[in-house]
Amino acid sequence: MAQRWIRLLKRSVRNARLNPVTSSMGIVTLTLCLLFLGVFFVLFRTVQQSTPAWLMDSRAVVYLRAQTSSQELEGLVRNMKQWPAVQDVCVVSAEDAMKRLETQLNDWKGILAGLQDNPLPSSLEITFKGKARYLDEIPGILEKIRQFPQVEDVYSGKNWTDKLEFILSPLKYAGVGVTILLALAGVMVVFHTNRLAVLARRDELEIYNILGATPLYTKIPFYVEGFFQGAVGGALAAVLLFLLLRASQKALPLPLAIAMSWKGFEMAALILGVLGCGLVFGGLGSWLALRRCLQH
Amino acid sequence: MDVINLRKRIRTAITSGYEALRGIIHGGSLVPLASLHQEAHQTSLLIQCLQISKCHVHGQDVFSDANLQIQRGNFTFLVGPGGTGKSTLFRLLLGLESLDQGHILIEGRNLQHLRRREIPYFRRRIGVVFQDFKLVKQRTVFENVALPLEVAGKEHLFIRKKVHRILRMLRLDHRMNTPCSRLSAGERQMVAIARAVVTDPVILLVDEPTGNLDEDALRSAMDVFAAVHERGATVIVATHDVSLPSLIPGSRVVAIHQGKFMEKVFQERMASPTGTRLL
């Protein structure tokens, strides 16, 4: 059994060697396709990750003056929690805010080392109840909060959410559309490469058929070829994407570089994802080509 | 061993029953298949073409209500000018083309009722030498001859031994590693013959063996066919050369004429100095 599989694999390699130009072109095109897909995913994720949570939800952040005492703070929280539209009020101290910033900066947190004092103010994070009747009350509540003497400034997601929705919504649809298009392009690349290979070897396949080869025996080399193309294309795209991200960290301005920085496991997941996409495209393309060309 | 035999017998019984049922269902005015199975087993009929009709794409009848029965172990020559349907019959026997009407039974099994997954295993029992050889040109002589054994999943060592033996027999061993594209037409035909006989087929189909072989090569080819026949295989040689049957004494000659099979009486009127007999 093992011998048979080895023979089949050898046959696949030999077949791939028969059409080196077609195979290479297929791999290059698939690599580009997967690279675009990866870049698009990275950009999409960056946009999503760069948007603060308070801009996305029905939340507000209240920045307090530095001289606000703890009693005043407790009074404010107690007061706000009694309002019907408010679901929760969370106190973020200046120290907690600094810790959060350090986590967000990730590899870049060294830039904060030069600071002697913590410049960040304490704040209150207010979460509003999601019901529509309360959402309409938010502008009035924000105005009320601004009147408190302890409040320095108020940022609300309510105004921004609409604007962001306006920008992000078409972007999301475009993202899904582009992803589907790129995936289809990847599958089509393998499909056409394999179809050409099948057509080039049509006489040989007829001979196998006459000699009593099972469909599996005939098809396996083409599947192997498809998976091979997918794997090589995926690997090349993953390497290129990794290098591109590394280069972008050095070339882009700091805020963008921070937004595009990936943690170790995230990077590994991205690379595995691109590789997996390559394999799936390879398999799917081969399956379609064989289904189309080897019906009889 | 007993278990294997028992399993085979049960499988045959089930298949026969299934075929018989199909015969009853599809039978009607057609052929009662169940009785044909019985007949096939009793009389050692290997191939039965029953009221077969086949029309070419351009509408010309190749076979029209034709009948042919070939016994197990027969050496049959199928004679007739080009275009009479000899190659078509081979393609029908291999299940590469389908009939318009009628039935073809091999070892009592109706080809039309074979399941798709059974067809490859059925074809492995038939060796074929095509008129255009059907060799994989970019592969070597060894690889081409080894192909049917590889397809059947034989062990590498077994394949090597078997292929070497056949190539030695056909005096092709010195060309073993030559790609088939570099061979002469005669050599290619010998490779095609080697590939057809390497599996010890139950049925050997040979299409026009005289076209590309000189007299000596033809004799050695016929010797190979005779040897395969002696081992118990049923050999069918399609040829337009009516003198060819004289090379195999005791062979049966069937002519195809106007879409029907016609038995030719082979008479030994006189022997030529070379030993060939005339029709």
Coordinates of C-alpha atoms in Angstrom, one line a residue:
Chain A
M1 CA 0.0 0.0 0.0
A2 CA 2.8 2.4 1.0
Q3 CA 4.7 1.5 -2.2
R4 CA 1.6 2.3 -4.2
W5 CA 1.3 5.8 -2.6
I6 CA 5.0 6.5 -3.2
R7 CA 4.6 5.5 -6.8
L8 CA 1.6 7.8 -7.1
L9 CA 3.5 10.7 -5.5
K10 CA 6.5 10.1 -7.9
R11 CA 4.1 10.1 -10.8
S12 CA 2.7 13.4 -9.6
V13 CA 6.1 15.0 -9.3
R14 CA 7.0 13.7 -12.8
N15 CA 3.7 15.1 -14.2
A16 CA 4.4 18.5 -12.6
R17 CA 7.8 18.5 -14.2
L18 CA 6.3 17.9 -17.7
N19 CA 4.6 21.3 -17.5
P20 CA 7.0 23.5 -15.6
V21 CA 5.9 26.8 -17.1
T22 CA 2.2 26.2 -16.5
S23 CA 2.8 25.0 -13.0
S24 CA 5.1 27.9 -12.2
M25 CA 2.7 30.5 -13.6
G26 CA 0.0 28.9 -11.6
I27 CA 2.0 29.1 -8.4
V28 CA 3.0 32.8 -9.0
T29 CA -0.6 33.9 -9.7
L30 CA -1.9 32.0 -6.7
T31 CA 0.9 33.6 -4.5
L32 CA -0.2 37.1 -5.6
C33 CA -3.8 36.2 -5.1
L34 CA -3.1 35.0 -1.5
L35 CA -0.8 37.9 -0.8
F36 CA -3.6 40.4 -1.8
L37 CA -6.0 38.5 0.3
G38 CA -3.6 38.6 3.3
V39 CA -2.9 42.3 2.9
F40 CA -6.6 43.1 2.6
F41 CA -7.2 41.1 5.8
V42 CA -4.5 42.9 7.6
L43 CA -5.8 46.3 6.6
F44 CA -9.3 45.4 7.5
R45 CA -8.3 44.1 10.9
T46 CA -6.1 47.2 11.5
V47 CA -9.1 49.5 10.8
Q48 CA -11.3 47.5 13.2
Q49 CA -8.7 47.3 15.9
S50 CA -7.7 51.0 15.7
T51 CA -11.3 52.0 16.5
P52 CA -11.6 52.5 20.3
A53 CA -14.4 50.5 21.9
W54 CA -16.1 53.7 23.2
L55 CA -16.5 54.9 19.6
M56 CA -18.1 51.6 18.5
D57 CA -20.7 51.2 21.3
S58 CA -23.1 53.4 23.1
R59 CA -20.6 54.5 25.5
A60 CA -19.1 57.8 26.8
V61 CA -15.8 58.6 28.5
V62 CA -15.8 61.4 31.1
Y63 CA -12.3 62.9 31.7
L64 CA -12.0 64.3 35.2
R65 CA -10.0 67.3 36.5
A66 CA -6.8 66.3 38.3
Q67 CA -7.9 67.8 41.6
T68 CA -11.0 65.7 41.9
S69 CA -11.1 64.0 45.3
S70 CA -12.2 60.4 45.9
Q71 CA -15.3 61.5 47.7
E72 CA -16.4 63.7 44.8
L73 CA -15.7 60.8 42.5
E74 CA -17.8 58.4 44.5
G75 CA -20.6 61.0 44.6
L76 CA -20.5 61.4 40.8
V77 CA -20.6 57.6 40.2
R78 CA -23.5 57.2 42.7
N79 CA -25.4 60.0 41.0
M80 CA -24.9 58.7 37.5
K81 CA -25.8 55.1 38.3
Q82 CA -29.3 56.3 39.4
W83 CA -30.1 57.7 35.9
P84 CA -32.4 55.2 34.1
A85 CA -30.4 55.4 30.8
V86 CA -27.1 54.5 32.4
Q87 CA -26.3 50.8 32.7
D88 CA -22.9 51.0 34.3
V89 CA -20.2 53.5 35.4
C90 CA -16.6 52.3 35.6
V91 CA -13.8 54.3 37.2
V92 CA -10.5 54.2 35.4
S93 CA -7.7 55.7 37.5
A94 CA -4.7 57.5 36.0
E95 CA -2.6 54.4 36.8
D96 CA -5.0 52.0 35.1
A97 CA -5.1 54.3 32.1
M98 CA -1.3 54.2 31.9
K99 CA -1.3 50.3 32.1
R100 CA -3.9 50.1 29.3
L101 CA -1.8 52.4 27.1
E102 CA 1.3 50.2 27.8
T103 CA -0.6 47.1 26.7
Q104 CA -1.9 48.8 23.6
L105 CA 1.6 50.0 22.7
N106 CA 2.9 46.4 23.0
D107 CA 6.5 46.4 21.6
W108 CA 6.6 50.2 21.6
K109 CA 5.8 50.8 25.3
G110 CA 9.5 51.8 25.7
I111 CA 8.6 55.3 24.5
L112 CA 6.7 55.9 27.7
A113 CA 9.8 55.2 29.8
G114 CA 11.0 58.9 29.5
L115 CA 7.9 60.2 31.3
Q116 CA 8.4 61.4 34.8
D117 CA 4.7 61.9 35.8
N118 CA 1.7 60.2 34.6
P119 CA 0.0 62.7 32.2
L120 CA -3.2 60.7 31.8
P121 CA -6.3 61.9 33.7
S122 CA -8.7 59.7 35.7
S123 CA -11.9 59.0 33.8
L124 CA -15.3 57.4 34.1
E125 CA -16.5 55.0 31.4
I126 CA -20.2 55.2 31.1
T127 CA -22.2 52.4 29.4
F128 CA -25.7 53.3 28.3
K129 CA -28.6 50.9 28.1
G130 CA -29.0 49.6 24.5
K131 CA -32.7 50.3 24.3
A132 CA -33.7 52.9 21.6
R133 CA -35.7 55.1 24.1
Y134 CA -32.6 55.5 26.2
L135 CA -30.3 56.1 23.2
D136 CA -32.3 59.2 22.4
E137 CA -31.7 60.5 25.8
I138 CA -27.9 60.3 25.6
P139 CA -27.2 63.9 24.2
G140 CA -29.2 65.4 27.0
I141 CA -27.4 63.2 29.6
L142 CA -24.0 64.2 28.1
E143 CA -24.9 67.9 28.4
K144 CA -25.9 67.3 32.0
I145 CA -22.5 65.6 32.7
R146 CA -20.6 68.5 31.2
Q147 CA -22.2 70.8 33.8
F148 CA -20.5 69.0 36.7
P149 CA -17.5 71.1 38.0
Q150 CA -15.2 68.0 38.3
V151 CA -15.6 67.2 34.6
E152 CA -12.9 68.3 32.2
D153 CA -14.3 66.9 29.0
V154 CA -16.7 64.3 27.6
Y155 CA -16.3 62.0 24.6
S156 CA -19.3 60.1 23.4
G157 CA -19.5 57.3 20.9
K158 CA -23.0 58.3 20.0
N159 CA -22.0 61.0 17.5
W160 CA -19.1 59.0 16.2
T161 CA -21.0 55.7 15.8
D162 CA -23.2 57.1 13.1
K163 CA -20.3 58.6 11.2
L164 CA -18.2 55.4 11.6
E165 CA -21.1 53.2 10.6
F166 CA -21.4 55.3 7.5
I167 CA -17.7 54.7 6.7
L168 CA -17.3 51.1 8.0
S169 CA -20.5 49.6 6.7
P170 CA -19.6 49.8 3.0
L171 CA -16.0 48.9 3.9
K172 CA -17.3 45.7 5.5
Y173 CA -19.4 44.8 2.5
A174 CA -16.5 45.7 0.2
G175 CA -14.3 43.5 2.4
V176 CA -16.5 40.5 2.1
G177 CA -16.9 41.1 -1.7
V178 CA -13.1 41.5 -2.2
T179 CA -12.4 38.4 -0.1
I180 CA -14.9 36.3 -2.1
L181 CA -13.4 37.6 -5.4
L182 CA -9.9 36.9 -4.3
A183 CA -10.8 33.4 -3.1
L184 CA -12.6 32.7 -6.4
A185 CA -9.6 34.0 -8.3
G186 CA -7.3 31.7 -6.3
V187 CA -9.6 28.7 -7.0
M188 CA -9.8 29.6 -10.6
V189 CA -6.0 29.8 -11.0
V190 CA -5.6 26.2 -9.7
F191 CA -8.7 25.1 -11.7
H192 CA -7.3 26.4 -15.0
T193 CA -3.7 25.1 -14.3
N194 CA -5.1 21.7 -13.5
R195 CA -7.5 21.8 -16.5
L196 CA -4.6 22.5 -18.8
A197 CA -2.6 19.6 -17.2
V198 CA -5.6 17.3 -17.7
L199 CA -6.1 18.3 -21.3
A200 CA -2.4 18.0 -22.0
R201 CA -2.4 14.4 -20.6
R202 CA -5.8 13.4 -22.0
D203 CA -4.3 10.6 -24.2
E204 CA -2.4 9.2 -21.2
L205 CA -5.5 9.3 -19.1
E206 CA -7.5 7.4 -21.8
I207 CA -4.8 4.7 -21.7
Y208 CA -5.1 4.4 -17.9
N209 CA -8.8 4.1 -18.3
I210 CA -8.5 1.3 -20.8
L211 CA -5.9 -0.5 -18.7
G212 CA -8.3 -0.5 -15.8
A213 CA -7.2 2.3 -13.6
T214 CA -9.6 3.3 -10.9
P215 CA -10.8 6.9 -10.9
L216 CA -8.8 7.5 -7.7
Y217 CA -5.6 6.3 -9.4
T218 CA -6.2 8.7 -12.2
K219 CA -7.1 11.6 -10.1
I220 CA -4.6 11.5 -7.2
P221 CA -1.7 13.0 -9.1
F222 CA -3.8 16.0 -10.1
Y223 CA -5.0 16.4 -6.5
V224 CA -1.4 16.2 -5.3
E225 CA -0.4 18.8 -8.0
G226 CA -3.3 21.1 -6.8
F227 CA -2.4 20.8 -3.2
F228 CA 1.3 21.3 -4.0
Q229 CA 0.5 24.5 -5.9
G230 CA -1.7 25.6 -3.0
A231 CA 1.0 24.9 -0.4
V232 CA 3.8 26.5 -2.3
G233 CA 1.7 29.5 -3.2
G234 CA 0.5 29.8 0.4
A235 CA 4.0 29.5 1.8
L236 CA 5.4 32.1 -0.6
A237 CA 2.4 34.5 0.2
A238 CA 2.9 34.0 3.9
V239 CA 6.6 34.8 3.7
L240 CA 6.0 37.9 1.6
L241 CA 3.2 39.0 3.9
F242 CA 5.4 38.6 6.9
L243 CA 8.2 40.6 5.3
L244 CA 5.8 43.3 4.2
L245 CA 4.4 43.7 7.7
R246 CA 8.0 43.9 9.1
A247 CA 8.9 46.5 6.5
S248 CA 5.7 48.5 7.2
Q249 CA 6.7 48.6 10.9
K250 CA 9.8 50.5 10.0
A251 CA 8.4 52.6 7.1
L252 CA 5.1 53.7 8.5
P253 CA 4.5 56.6 10.9
L254 CA 4.3 55.6 14.6
P255 CA 0.6 55.5 15.1
L256 CA 0.0 53.4 12.0
A257 CA 2.9 51.2 12.9
I258 CA 1.4 50.6 16.3
A259 CA -2.0 49.8 14.8
M260 CA -0.4 47.3 12.4
S261 CA 1.8 45.6 15.0
W262 CA 0.9 41.9 15.4
K263 CA 1.6 39.7 18.4
G264 CA 3.5 36.5 18.0
F265 CA 0.5 34.1 18.1
E266 CA -1.5 36.5 15.9
M267 CA 1.2 36.4 13.3
A268 CA 1.4 32.6 13.5
A269 CA -2.4 32.4 13.0
L270 CA -2.1 34.8 10.0
I271 CA 0.6 32.7 8.4
L272 CA -1.3 29.4 9.0
G273 CA -4.4 31.0 7.7
V274 CA -2.7 32.0 4.4
L275 CA -1.2 28.5 4.1
G276 CA -4.6 26.9 4.8
C277 CA -6.3 29.1 2.2
G278 CA -3.6 28.0 -0.3
L279 CA -4.3 24.3 0.4
V280 CA -8.1 24.8 0.3
F281 CA -7.9 26.7 -3.0
G282 CA -5.5 24.0 -4.4
G283 CA -7.9 21.2 -3.4
L284 CA -11.0 23.0 -4.5
G285 CA -9.5 24.0 -7.9
S286 CA -8.3 20.5 -8.6
W287 CA -11.6 19.0 -7.6
L288 CA -13.5 21.4 -10.0
A289 CA -11.0 20.8 -12.8
L290 CA -11.3 17.0 -12.5
R291 CA -15.0 17.1 -12.2
R292 CA -15.2 19.2 -15.4
C293 CA -12.6 17.3 -17.4
L294 CA -12.8 13.7 -16.2
Q295 CA -16.5 13.1 -16.2
H296 CA -16.2 10.0 -18.4
Chain B
M1 CA -8.9 -20.1 1.7
D2 CA -12.3 -21.6 2.2
V3 CA -13.7 -18.3 3.5
I4 CA -12.4 -16.5 0.4
N5 CA -14.1 -19.1 -1.8
L6 CA -17.3 -18.9 0.1
R7 CA -17.3 -15.1 -0.2
K8 CA -16.7 -15.4 -3.9
R9 CA -19.5 -17.9 -4.3
I10 CA -21.9 -15.7 -2.3
R11 CA -20.9 -12.7 -4.3
T12 CA -21.4 -14.6 -7.6
A13 CA -24.8 -15.8 -6.4
I14 CA -25.9 -12.3 -5.4
T15 CA -24.7 -10.8 -8.7
S16 CA -26.4 -13.6 -10.7
G17 CA -29.6 -13.1 -8.8
Y18 CA -29.4 -9.4 -9.3
E19 CA -28.7 -9.8 -13.1
A20 CA -31.6 -12.3 -13.3
L21 CA -33.9 -9.9 -11.7
R22 CA -32.8 -7.2 -14.1
G23 CA -33.4 -9.6 -16.9
I24 CA -37.0 -10.1 -15.8
I25 CA -37.5 -6.4 -15.3
H26 CA -35.9 -5.3 -18.6
G27 CA -36.6 -8.6 -20.4
G28 CA -40.0 -8.6 -21.9
S29 CA -39.5 -8.9 -25.6
L30 CA -35.8 -8.6 -25.2
V31 CA -33.3 -11.2 -24.0
P32 CA -34.1 -13.3 -20.9
L33 CA -30.8 -12.7 -19.2
A34 CA -31.2 -15.3 -16.4
S35 CA -31.3 -18.1 -18.9
L36 CA -28.3 -16.7 -20.7
H37 CA -26.3 -16.7 -17.5
Q38 CA -27.1 -20.3 -17.1
E39 CA -26.2 -21.0 -20.7
A40 CA -22.9 -19.2 -20.3
H41 CA -21.9 -21.2 -17.3
Q42 CA -23.0 -24.5 -18.8
T43 CA -21.4 -24.1 -22.2
S44 CA -18.3 -22.2 -21.1
L45 CA -19.3 -19.3 -23.3
L46 CA -17.0 -16.4 -22.6
I47 CA -18.4 -13.7 -24.9
Q48 CA -21.9 -13.3 -26.1
C49 CA -23.0 -10.5 -28.3
L50 CA -26.8 -10.8 -28.5
Q51 CA -28.8 -8.9 -31.1
I52 CA -26.4 -6.0 -30.9
S53 CA -26.9 -2.8 -32.8
K54 CA -24.6 0.1 -33.0
C55 CA -24.9 3.2 -35.0
H56 CA -22.1 5.7 -35.8
V57 CA -22.5 9.4 -35.1
H58 CA -23.1 10.1 -38.8
G59 CA -25.9 7.5 -38.8
Q60 CA -24.3 4.6 -40.5
D61 CA -25.0 1.2 -39.0
V62 CA -22.0 -0.6 -37.7
F63 CA -23.9 -3.6 -36.3
S64 CA -27.5 -4.3 -36.9
D65 CA -29.1 -7.0 -34.8
A66 CA -25.8 -9.0 -34.9
N67 CA -25.1 -12.1 -32.8
L68 CA -21.7 -13.6 -31.9
Q69 CA -20.7 -16.2 -29.4
I70 CA -17.1 -17.0 -28.5
Q71 CA -16.2 -20.0 -26.4
R72 CA -13.7 -19.8 -23.6
G73 CA -10.2 -20.5 -24.9
N74 CA -11.0 -19.9 -28.5
F75 CA -8.6 -18.2 -30.9
T76 CA -10.8 -16.1 -33.2
F77 CA -9.9 -14.0 -36.2
L78 CA -12.3 -11.2 -36.9
V79 CA -11.8 -10.4 -40.6
G80 CA -13.2 -7.7 -42.8
P81 CA -12.2 -4.6 -44.6
G82 CA -11.4 -1.3 -42.8
G83 CA -14.5 0.4 -41.3
T84 CA -16.6 -2.7 -40.9
G85 CA -16.7 -2.4 -37.1
K86 CA -13.8 -4.5 -35.8
S87 CA -12.3 -1.8 -33.7
T88 CA -15.8 -0.7 -32.6
L89 CA -16.5 -4.3 -31.4
F90 CA -13.3 -4.1 -29.3
R91 CA -14.4 -0.8 -27.8
L92 CA -17.8 -2.2 -27.0
L93 CA -16.2 -5.3 -25.4
L94 CA -14.1 -2.9 -23.2
G95 CA -17.1 -0.9 -22.3
L96 CA -15.6 2.2 -23.9
E97 CA -18.7 2.6 -26.0
S98 CA -22.2 1.7 -25.4
L99 CA -24.7 -0.3 -27.5
D100 CA -27.7 1.2 -29.1
Q101 CA -29.5 -2.1 -28.7
G102 CA -28.8 -5.6 -27.5
H103 CA -26.6 -7.1 -24.9
I104 CA -23.0 -8.1 -24.5
L105 CA -22.3 -10.7 -21.9
I106 CA -18.8 -11.5 -20.8
E107 CA -18.4 -14.5 -18.4
G108 CA -22.2 -14.3 -18.1
R109 CA -22.2 -10.7 -16.9
N110 CA -24.0 -8.1 -18.9
L111 CA -21.6 -5.2 -19.6
Q112 CA -24.5 -2.7 -19.5
H113 CA -25.3 -3.7 -16.0
L114 CA -21.8 -3.4 -14.6
R115 CA -21.5 -0.8 -11.9
R116 CA -19.2 2.1 -12.5
R117 CA -16.7 1.0 -9.8
E118 CA -16.6 -2.5 -11.3
I119 CA -15.6 -1.4 -14.8
P120 CA -11.8 -0.9 -14.0
Y121 CA -11.5 -4.3 -12.4
F122 CA -13.4 -5.8 -15.4
R123 CA -11.0 -4.1 -17.9
R124 CA -7.9 -5.5 -16.0
R125 CA -8.9 -9.0 -17.2
I126 CA -8.7 -7.9 -20.9
G127 CA -5.4 -7.2 -22.7
V128 CA -5.7 -5.0 -25.7
V129 CA -3.3 -4.1 -28.6
F130 CA -4.7 -1.1 -30.4
Q131 CA -4.1 -0.2 -34.0
D132 CA -2.6 3.1 -32.9
F133 CA -0.8 1.3 -29.9
K134 CA -1.9 3.8 -27.3
L135 CA 1.4 4.0 -25.6
V136 CA 2.5 6.9 -23.3
K137 CA 5.1 8.3 -25.6
Q138 CA 7.2 10.2 -23.1
R139 CA 7.6 7.1 -20.9
T140 CA 10.1 4.3 -21.4
V141 CA 9.4 0.9 -22.8
F142 CA 9.7 -0.6 -19.3
E143 CA 7.3 2.0 -17.8
N144 CA 4.7 1.4 -20.5
V145 CA 4.8 -2.4 -20.1
A146 CA 4.6 -2.0 -16.4
L147 CA 1.6 0.3 -16.5
P148 CA -1.2 -2.3 -16.3
L149 CA 0.6 -4.0 -13.4
E150 CA 1.1 -0.7 -11.6
V151 CA -2.6 0.2 -12.1
A152 CA -3.5 -3.2 -10.6
G153 CA -1.4 -2.4 -7.6
K154 CA 1.2 -5.2 -8.0
E155 CA 4.4 -5.2 -5.9
H156 CA 7.4 -3.4 -7.4
L157 CA 9.6 -6.6 -7.4
F158 CA 6.9 -8.6 -9.1
I159 CA 6.4 -5.9 -11.8
R160 CA 10.2 -5.8 -12.5
K161 CA 10.4 -9.6 -12.9
K162 CA 7.4 -9.9 -15.0
V163 CA 8.2 -7.0 -17.3
H164 CA 11.8 -8.1 -17.8
R165 CA 10.6 -11.6 -18.7
I166 CA 8.1 -10.3 -21.3
L167 CA 10.5 -7.9 -22.8
R168 CA 13.2 -10.6 -23.0
M169 CA 10.6 -12.9 -24.7
L170 CA 9.8 -10.2 -27.3
R171 CA 13.4 -9.3 -27.7
L172 CA 12.8 -5.8 -26.5
D173 CA 15.0 -5.9 -23.4
H174 CA 17.8 -3.8 -25.0
R175 CA 15.2 -1.0 -25.6
M176 CA 13.9 -1.2 -22.0
N177 CA 14.9 2.4 -21.0
T178 CA 14.2 4.0 -24.4
P179 CA 11.2 6.4 -24.4
C180 CA 8.5 5.1 -26.7
S181 CA 8.7 8.2 -28.8
R182 CA 12.1 7.1 -30.1
L183 CA 10.9 3.6 -31.2
S184 CA 10.0 2.5 -34.7
A185 CA 6.4 1.7 -35.5
G186 CA 7.2 -2.0 -35.4
E187 CA 8.9 -1.7 -32.0
R188 CA 6.0 0.3 -30.7
Q189 CA 3.6 -2.5 -31.7
M190 CA 5.7 -5.0 -29.9
V191 CA 5.7 -2.9 -26.8
A192 CA 1.9 -2.6 -27.1
I193 CA 1.7 -6.4 -27.4
A194 CA 4.0 -6.8 -24.3
R195 CA 1.8 -4.5 -22.3
A196 CA -1.3 -6.4 -23.4
V197 CA 0.0 -9.8 -22.3
V198 CA 2.0 -8.8 -19.2
T199 CA -1.1 -9.2 -17.0
D200 CA -2.0 -12.8 -18.3
P201 CA -5.4 -11.6 -19.5
V202 CA -8.4 -13.8 -19.7
I203 CA -9.2 -12.1 -23.1
L204 CA -6.7 -10.7 -25.5
L205 CA -7.9 -8.3 -28.1
V206 CA -5.5 -7.5 -31.0
D207 CA -6.4 -4.9 -33.5
E208 CA -4.7 -5.1 -36.9
P209 CA -1.3 -6.6 -35.9
T210 CA 0.0 -6.8 -39.4
G211 CA 0.1 -3.1 -40.2
N212 CA 3.5 -2.2 -38.8
L213 CA 5.3 -5.5 -38.5
D214 CA 7.7 -7.2 -41.0
E215 CA 7.3 -10.9 -41.6
D216 CA 9.6 -12.1 -38.8
A217 CA 8.2 -9.7 -36.3
L218 CA 4.7 -10.7 -37.2
R219 CA 5.6 -14.4 -36.7
S220 CA 7.0 -13.7 -33.2
A221 CA 4.0 -11.6 -32.4
M222 CA 1.7 -14.5 -33.5
D223 CA 3.9 -16.9 -31.4
V224 CA 3.2 -14.7 -28.4
F225 CA -0.5 -14.7 -29.1
A226 CA -0.4 -18.5 -29.5
A227 CA 1.5 -18.8 -26.2
V228 CA -1.1 -16.6 -24.4
H229 CA -3.8 -18.8 -26.0
E230 CA -2.1 -22.0 -24.9
R231 CA -2.2 -20.7 -21.3
G232 CA -5.9 -20.6 -21.6
A233 CA -6.7 -17.1 -22.7
T234 CA -9.3 -16.3 -25.3
V235 CA -7.7 -14.4 -28.2
I236 CA -9.5 -12.3 -30.7
V237 CA -7.5 -10.8 -33.5
A238 CA -9.1 -8.2 -35.8
T239 CA -7.5 -8.0 -39.2
H240 CA -8.2 -7.1 -42.8
D241 CA -5.6 -9.7 -43.9
V242 CA -7.5 -12.8 -44.7
S243 CA -4.3 -14.9 -44.9
L244 CA -3.4 -14.2 -41.3
P245 CA -5.7 -17.0 -39.8
S246 CA -3.6 -19.5 -41.6
L247 CA -0.8 -18.8 -39.1
I248 CA -2.8 -20.2 -36.2
P249 CA -4.1 -23.7 -37.0
G250 CA -7.5 -24.5 -35.5
S251 CA -8.4 -20.9 -35.2
R252 CA -11.9 -19.7 -35.9
V253 CA -12.6 -17.0 -38.5
V254 CA -15.6 -14.6 -38.2
A255 CA -16.2 -12.0 -40.8
I256 CA -18.2 -8.9 -40.4
H257 CA -20.4 -8.2 -43.3
Q258 CA -23.1 -5.6 -43.5
G259 CA -23.4 -5.2 -39.8
K260 CA -23.6 -9.0 -39.1
F261 CA -21.1 -11.6 -37.9
M262 CA -20.6 -14.4 -40.4
E263 CA -18.8 -17.6 -39.7
K264 CA -16.1 -18.5 -42.3
V265 CA -15.4 -22.0 -43.1
F266 CA -11.7 -22.5 -43.0
Q267 CA -10.6 -25.2 -45.4
E268 CA -7.2 -26.6 -45.7
R269 CA -7.2 -26.8 -49.5
M270 CA -3.5 -26.6 -50.0
A271 CA -0.4 -25.8 -48.0
S272 CA 2.1 -23.2 -49.4
P273 CA 5.8 -24.0 -49.1
T274 CA 6.1 -21.7 -46.1
G275 CA 3.4 -23.6 -44.4
T276 CA 0.7 -21.0 -44.6
R277 CA -2.8 -22.3 -45.5
L278 CA -5.2 -20.5 -47.7
L279 CA -8.8 -19.7 -47.2

